[in-house]
């Protein structure tokens, strides 16, 4: 989530896959990803309400103790705030 060494809109898409769960400043990470992308962001996140998130939390693995899982509402709010006037829409998909 540190400042990326690329000019604005250097890439078509910026992807953050299971990243926001582990950075200390999720909004900053999203803002930086939005800055370097032209067309949008691709986010792969673990939904706080999912069975997978619950399973990870109960696993006893200390890695998951530090993870922050977001609800879809929280995530959309973060994206809207980070992307600012470049925000157009959010498309949700699930597996």
XYZ file of N, CA and C in Angstrom:
285
model
N 0.814 -1.197 0.000
C 0.000 0.000 0.000
C 0.857 1.259 0.000
N 2.141 1.071 -0.130
C 3.017 2.232 -0.235
C 2.828 2.876 -1.597
N 3.255 4.124 -1.743
C 3.135 4.758 -3.066
C 3.810 3.901 -4.145
N 3.053 3.589 -5.177
C 3.582 2.767 -6.269
C 4.437 3.626 -7.190
N 5.541 3.076 -7.694
C 6.470 3.857 -8.519
C 6.050 3.936 -9.984
N 4.774 4.237 -10.226
C 4.247 4.307 -11.577
C 3.462 5.597 -11.752
N 3.466 6.154 -12.971
C 2.647 7.344 -13.223
C 1.155 7.022 -13.129
N 0.342 8.051 -12.988
C -1.110 7.888 -12.978
C -1.563 7.138 -14.219
N -2.553 6.267 -14.045
C -3.201 5.524 -15.125
C -2.206 4.758 -16.000
N -1.231 4.116 -15.371
C -0.224 3.324 -16.084
C -0.738 1.969 -16.551
N -1.790 1.467 -15.914
C -2.281 0.122 -16.192
C -3.775 0.157 -16.494
N -4.229 -0.812 -17.268
C -5.664 -0.894 -17.534
C -6.428 -1.166 -16.240
N -5.959 -2.152 -15.483
C -6.645 -2.567 -14.258
C -5.602 -2.829 -13.178
N -5.933 -2.502 -11.956
C -5.106 -2.867 -10.803
C -5.865 -3.934 -10.020
N -5.183 -5.004 -9.665
C -5.819 -6.108 -8.944
C -5.249 -6.223 -7.539
N -6.134 -6.337 -6.573
C -5.752 -6.578 -5.185
C -6.487 -7.836 -4.749
N -5.767 -8.937 -4.681
C -6.367 -10.229 -4.343
C -5.928 -10.597 -2.926
N -6.888 -10.730 -2.043
C -6.646 -10.999 -0.622
C -5.533 -10.088 -0.099
N -5.680 -8.815 -0.387
C -4.710 -7.799 0.034
C -5.296 -6.895 1.099
N -6.494 -6.404 0.852
C -7.098 -5.438 1.767
C -7.268 -6.004 3.179
N -7.352 -7.308 3.274
C -7.514 -7.951 4.573
C -6.288 -7.775 5.462
N -5.125 -7.472 4.847
C -3.866 -7.479 5.590
C -3.113 -6.152 5.613
N -3.592 -5.133 4.946
C -2.895 -3.845 4.985
C -3.446 -2.992 6.120
N -2.605 -2.140 6.674
C -3.046 -1.327 7.811
C -3.963 -0.183 7.393
N -3.846 0.260 6.140
C -4.674 1.373 5.660
C -5.311 0.972 4.332
N -6.460 0.325 4.411
C -7.147 -0.187 3.222
C -7.527 0.920 2.253
N -7.969 2.047 2.784
C -8.361 3.147 1.906
C -7.165 3.668 1.115
N -6.028 3.783 1.767
C -4.817 4.242 1.076
C -4.418 3.263 -0.031
N -4.499 1.968 0.246
C -4.162 0.965 -0.755
C -5.091 1.074 -1.967
N -6.381 1.238 -1.712
C -7.347 1.390 -2.802
C -7.127 2.685 -3.582
N -6.828 3.751 -2.882
C -6.585 5.043 -3.531
C -5.376 4.946 -4.475
N -4.335 4.280 -4.033
C -3.130 4.130 -4.851
C -3.398 3.215 -6.044
N -4.146 2.142 -5.831
C -4.507 1.249 -6.940
C -5.368 1.981 -7.964
N -6.315 2.777 -7.495
C -7.166 3.552 -8.404
C -6.346 4.572 -9.187
N -5.345 5.147 -8.556
C -4.501 6.146 -9.221
C -3.752 5.563 -10.413
N -3.235 4.340 -10.264
C -2.416 3.767 -11.339
C -3.230 3.009 -12.388
N -4.538 2.882 -12.188
C -5.348 2.151 -13.169
C -6.181 3.108 -14.019
N -6.346 2.716 -15.282
C -7.170 3.506 -16.207
C -8.636 3.089 -16.144
N -8.886 1.792 -16.189
C -10.256 1.301 -16.348
C -10.919 0.858 -15.052
N -10.138 0.470 -14.061
C -10.796 0.057 -12.835
C -9.957 -0.835 -11.958
N -10.620 -1.369 -10.954
C -9.989 -2.223 -9.955
C -10.626 -3.602 -9.978
N -9.818 -4.602 -9.715
C -10.307 -5.967 -9.539
C -9.933 -6.361 -8.122
N -10.932 -6.617 -7.301
C -10.692 -6.952 -5.904
C -11.139 -8.375 -5.626
N -10.286 -9.134 -5.018
C -10.627 -10.467 -4.549
C -10.555 -10.431 -3.033
N -11.686 -10.434 -2.382
C -11.727 -10.293 -0.922
C -12.558 -11.405 -0.298
N -12.329 -11.612 0.976
C -13.091 -12.605 1.724
C -14.186 -11.870 2.492
N -15.411 -12.176 2.179
C -16.577 -11.547 2.800
C -16.630 -11.912 4.283
N -16.763 -10.906 5.133
C -16.808 -11.122 6.576
C -17.891 -12.117 6.984
N -18.994 -12.138 6.264
C -20.117 -12.995 6.629
C -20.048 -14.390 6.019
N -19.000 -14.669 5.270
C -18.920 -15.957 4.583
C -18.476 -17.081 5.517
N -18.820 -18.296 5.132
C -18.368 -19.462 5.889
C -16.850 -19.572 5.851
N -16.246 -19.173 4.738
C -14.798 -19.222 4.604
C -14.122 -18.318 5.641
N -14.627 -17.108 5.819
C -14.054 -16.193 6.816
C -14.164 -16.793 8.211
N -15.287 -17.376 8.508
C -15.463 -18.003 9.829
C -14.489 -19.161 10.023
N -14.324 -19.965 8.984
C -13.410 -21.105 9.050
C -11.975 -20.623 9.273
N -11.563 -19.587 8.554
C -10.213 -19.046 8.732
C -10.021 -18.530 10.157
N -11.001 -17.811 10.676
C -10.892 -17.266 12.034
C -10.736 -18.375 13.079
N -11.417 -19.470 12.872
C -11.383 -20.583 13.830
C -10.199 -21.520 13.629
N -9.427 -21.329 12.570
C -8.358 -22.263 12.219
C -7.218 -22.296 13.233
N -7.063 -21.238 14.006
C -5.952 -21.185 14.941
C -4.667 -20.671 14.308
N -4.679 -20.445 13.016
C -3.515 -19.904 12.325
C -3.409 -18.409 12.644
N -2.293 -17.973 13.240
C -2.169 -16.566 13.637
C -2.251 -15.582 12.465
N -1.994 -16.042 11.269
C -2.122 -15.185 10.088
C -3.524 -14.591 10.009
N -4.534 -15.402 10.276
C -5.917 -14.955 10.139
C -6.374 -14.102 11.311
N -5.645 -14.150 12.440
C -5.983 -13.291 13.572
C -5.780 -11.819 13.226
N -4.837 -11.543 12.337
C -4.551 -10.155 11.982
C -5.371 -9.670 10.784
N -6.099 -10.563 10.151
C -6.876 -10.196 8.954
C -8.114 -9.390 9.335
N -8.450 -8.445 8.469
C -9.693 -7.692 8.631
C -10.595 -8.044 7.454
N -11.703 -8.677 7.751
C -12.655 -9.045 6.714
C -13.720 -7.957 6.618
N -14.118 -7.624 5.397
C -15.077 -6.546 5.150
C -16.426 -7.115 4.735
N -17.472 -6.375 5.046
C -18.781 -6.691 4.486
C -18.832 -6.054 3.096
N -19.734 -6.497 2.232
C -19.857 -5.842 0.922
C -20.131 -4.341 1.046
N -20.941 -3.939 2.009
C -21.229 -2.513 2.204
C -19.964 -1.738 2.573
N -19.181 -2.269 3.513
C -17.931 -1.607 3.910
C -16.971 -1.483 2.737
N -16.881 -2.541 1.957
C -15.974 -2.539 0.813
C -16.401 -1.510 -0.231
N -17.682 -1.472 -0.540
C -18.161 -0.497 -1.521
C -17.942 0.932 -1.016
N -18.148 1.160 0.259
C -17.913 2.482 0.834
C -16.439 2.873 0.694
N -15.544 1.935 0.972
C -14.111 2.197 0.822
C -13.748 2.518 -0.625
N -14.280 1.736 -1.553
C -13.974 1.954 -2.975
C -14.482 3.318 -3.418
N -15.702 3.650 -3.056
C -16.262 4.963 -3.435
C -15.396 6.101 -2.900
N -14.969 5.982 -1.668
C -14.154 7.024 -1.049
C -12.783 7.115 -1.717
N -12.162 5.975 -1.974
C -10.814 5.951 -2.547
C -10.788 6.391 -4.004
N -11.788 6.001 -4.783
C -11.804 6.317 -6.219
C -12.325 7.722 -6.496
N -13.051 8.289 -5.553
C -13.544 9.653 -5.718
C -14.387 9.833 -6.953
N -14.109 10.872 -7.710
C -14.926 11.188 -8.887
C -14.713 10.222 -10.044
N -13.750 9.321 -9.940
C -13.534 8.310 -10.986
C -14.465 7.115 -10.804
N -15.164 7.047 -9.678
C -16.038 5.912 -9.384
C -17.248 5.905 -10.315
N -17.533 4.748 -10.910
C -18.694 4.622 -11.779
C -19.656 3.564 -11.247
N -19.178 2.350 -11.049
C -20.060 1.280 -10.588
C -19.274 0.159 -9.940
N -19.974 -0.642 -9.175
C -19.412 -1.842 -8.576
C -20.186 -3.027 -9.121
N -19.463 -4.039 -9.577
C -20.080 -5.295 -10.014
C -19.630 -6.379 -9.056
N -20.582 -7.070 -8.461
C -20.270 -8.120 -7.493
C -20.336 -9.482 -8.154
N -19.377 -10.320 -7.836
C -19.379 -11.717 -8.257
C -18.973 -12.537 -7.038
N -19.372 -13.765 -6.993
C -19.017 -14.613 -5.856
C -18.692 -16.016 -6.349
N -17.901 -16.703 -5.545
C -17.598 -18.101 -5.853
C -17.909 -18.946 -4.651
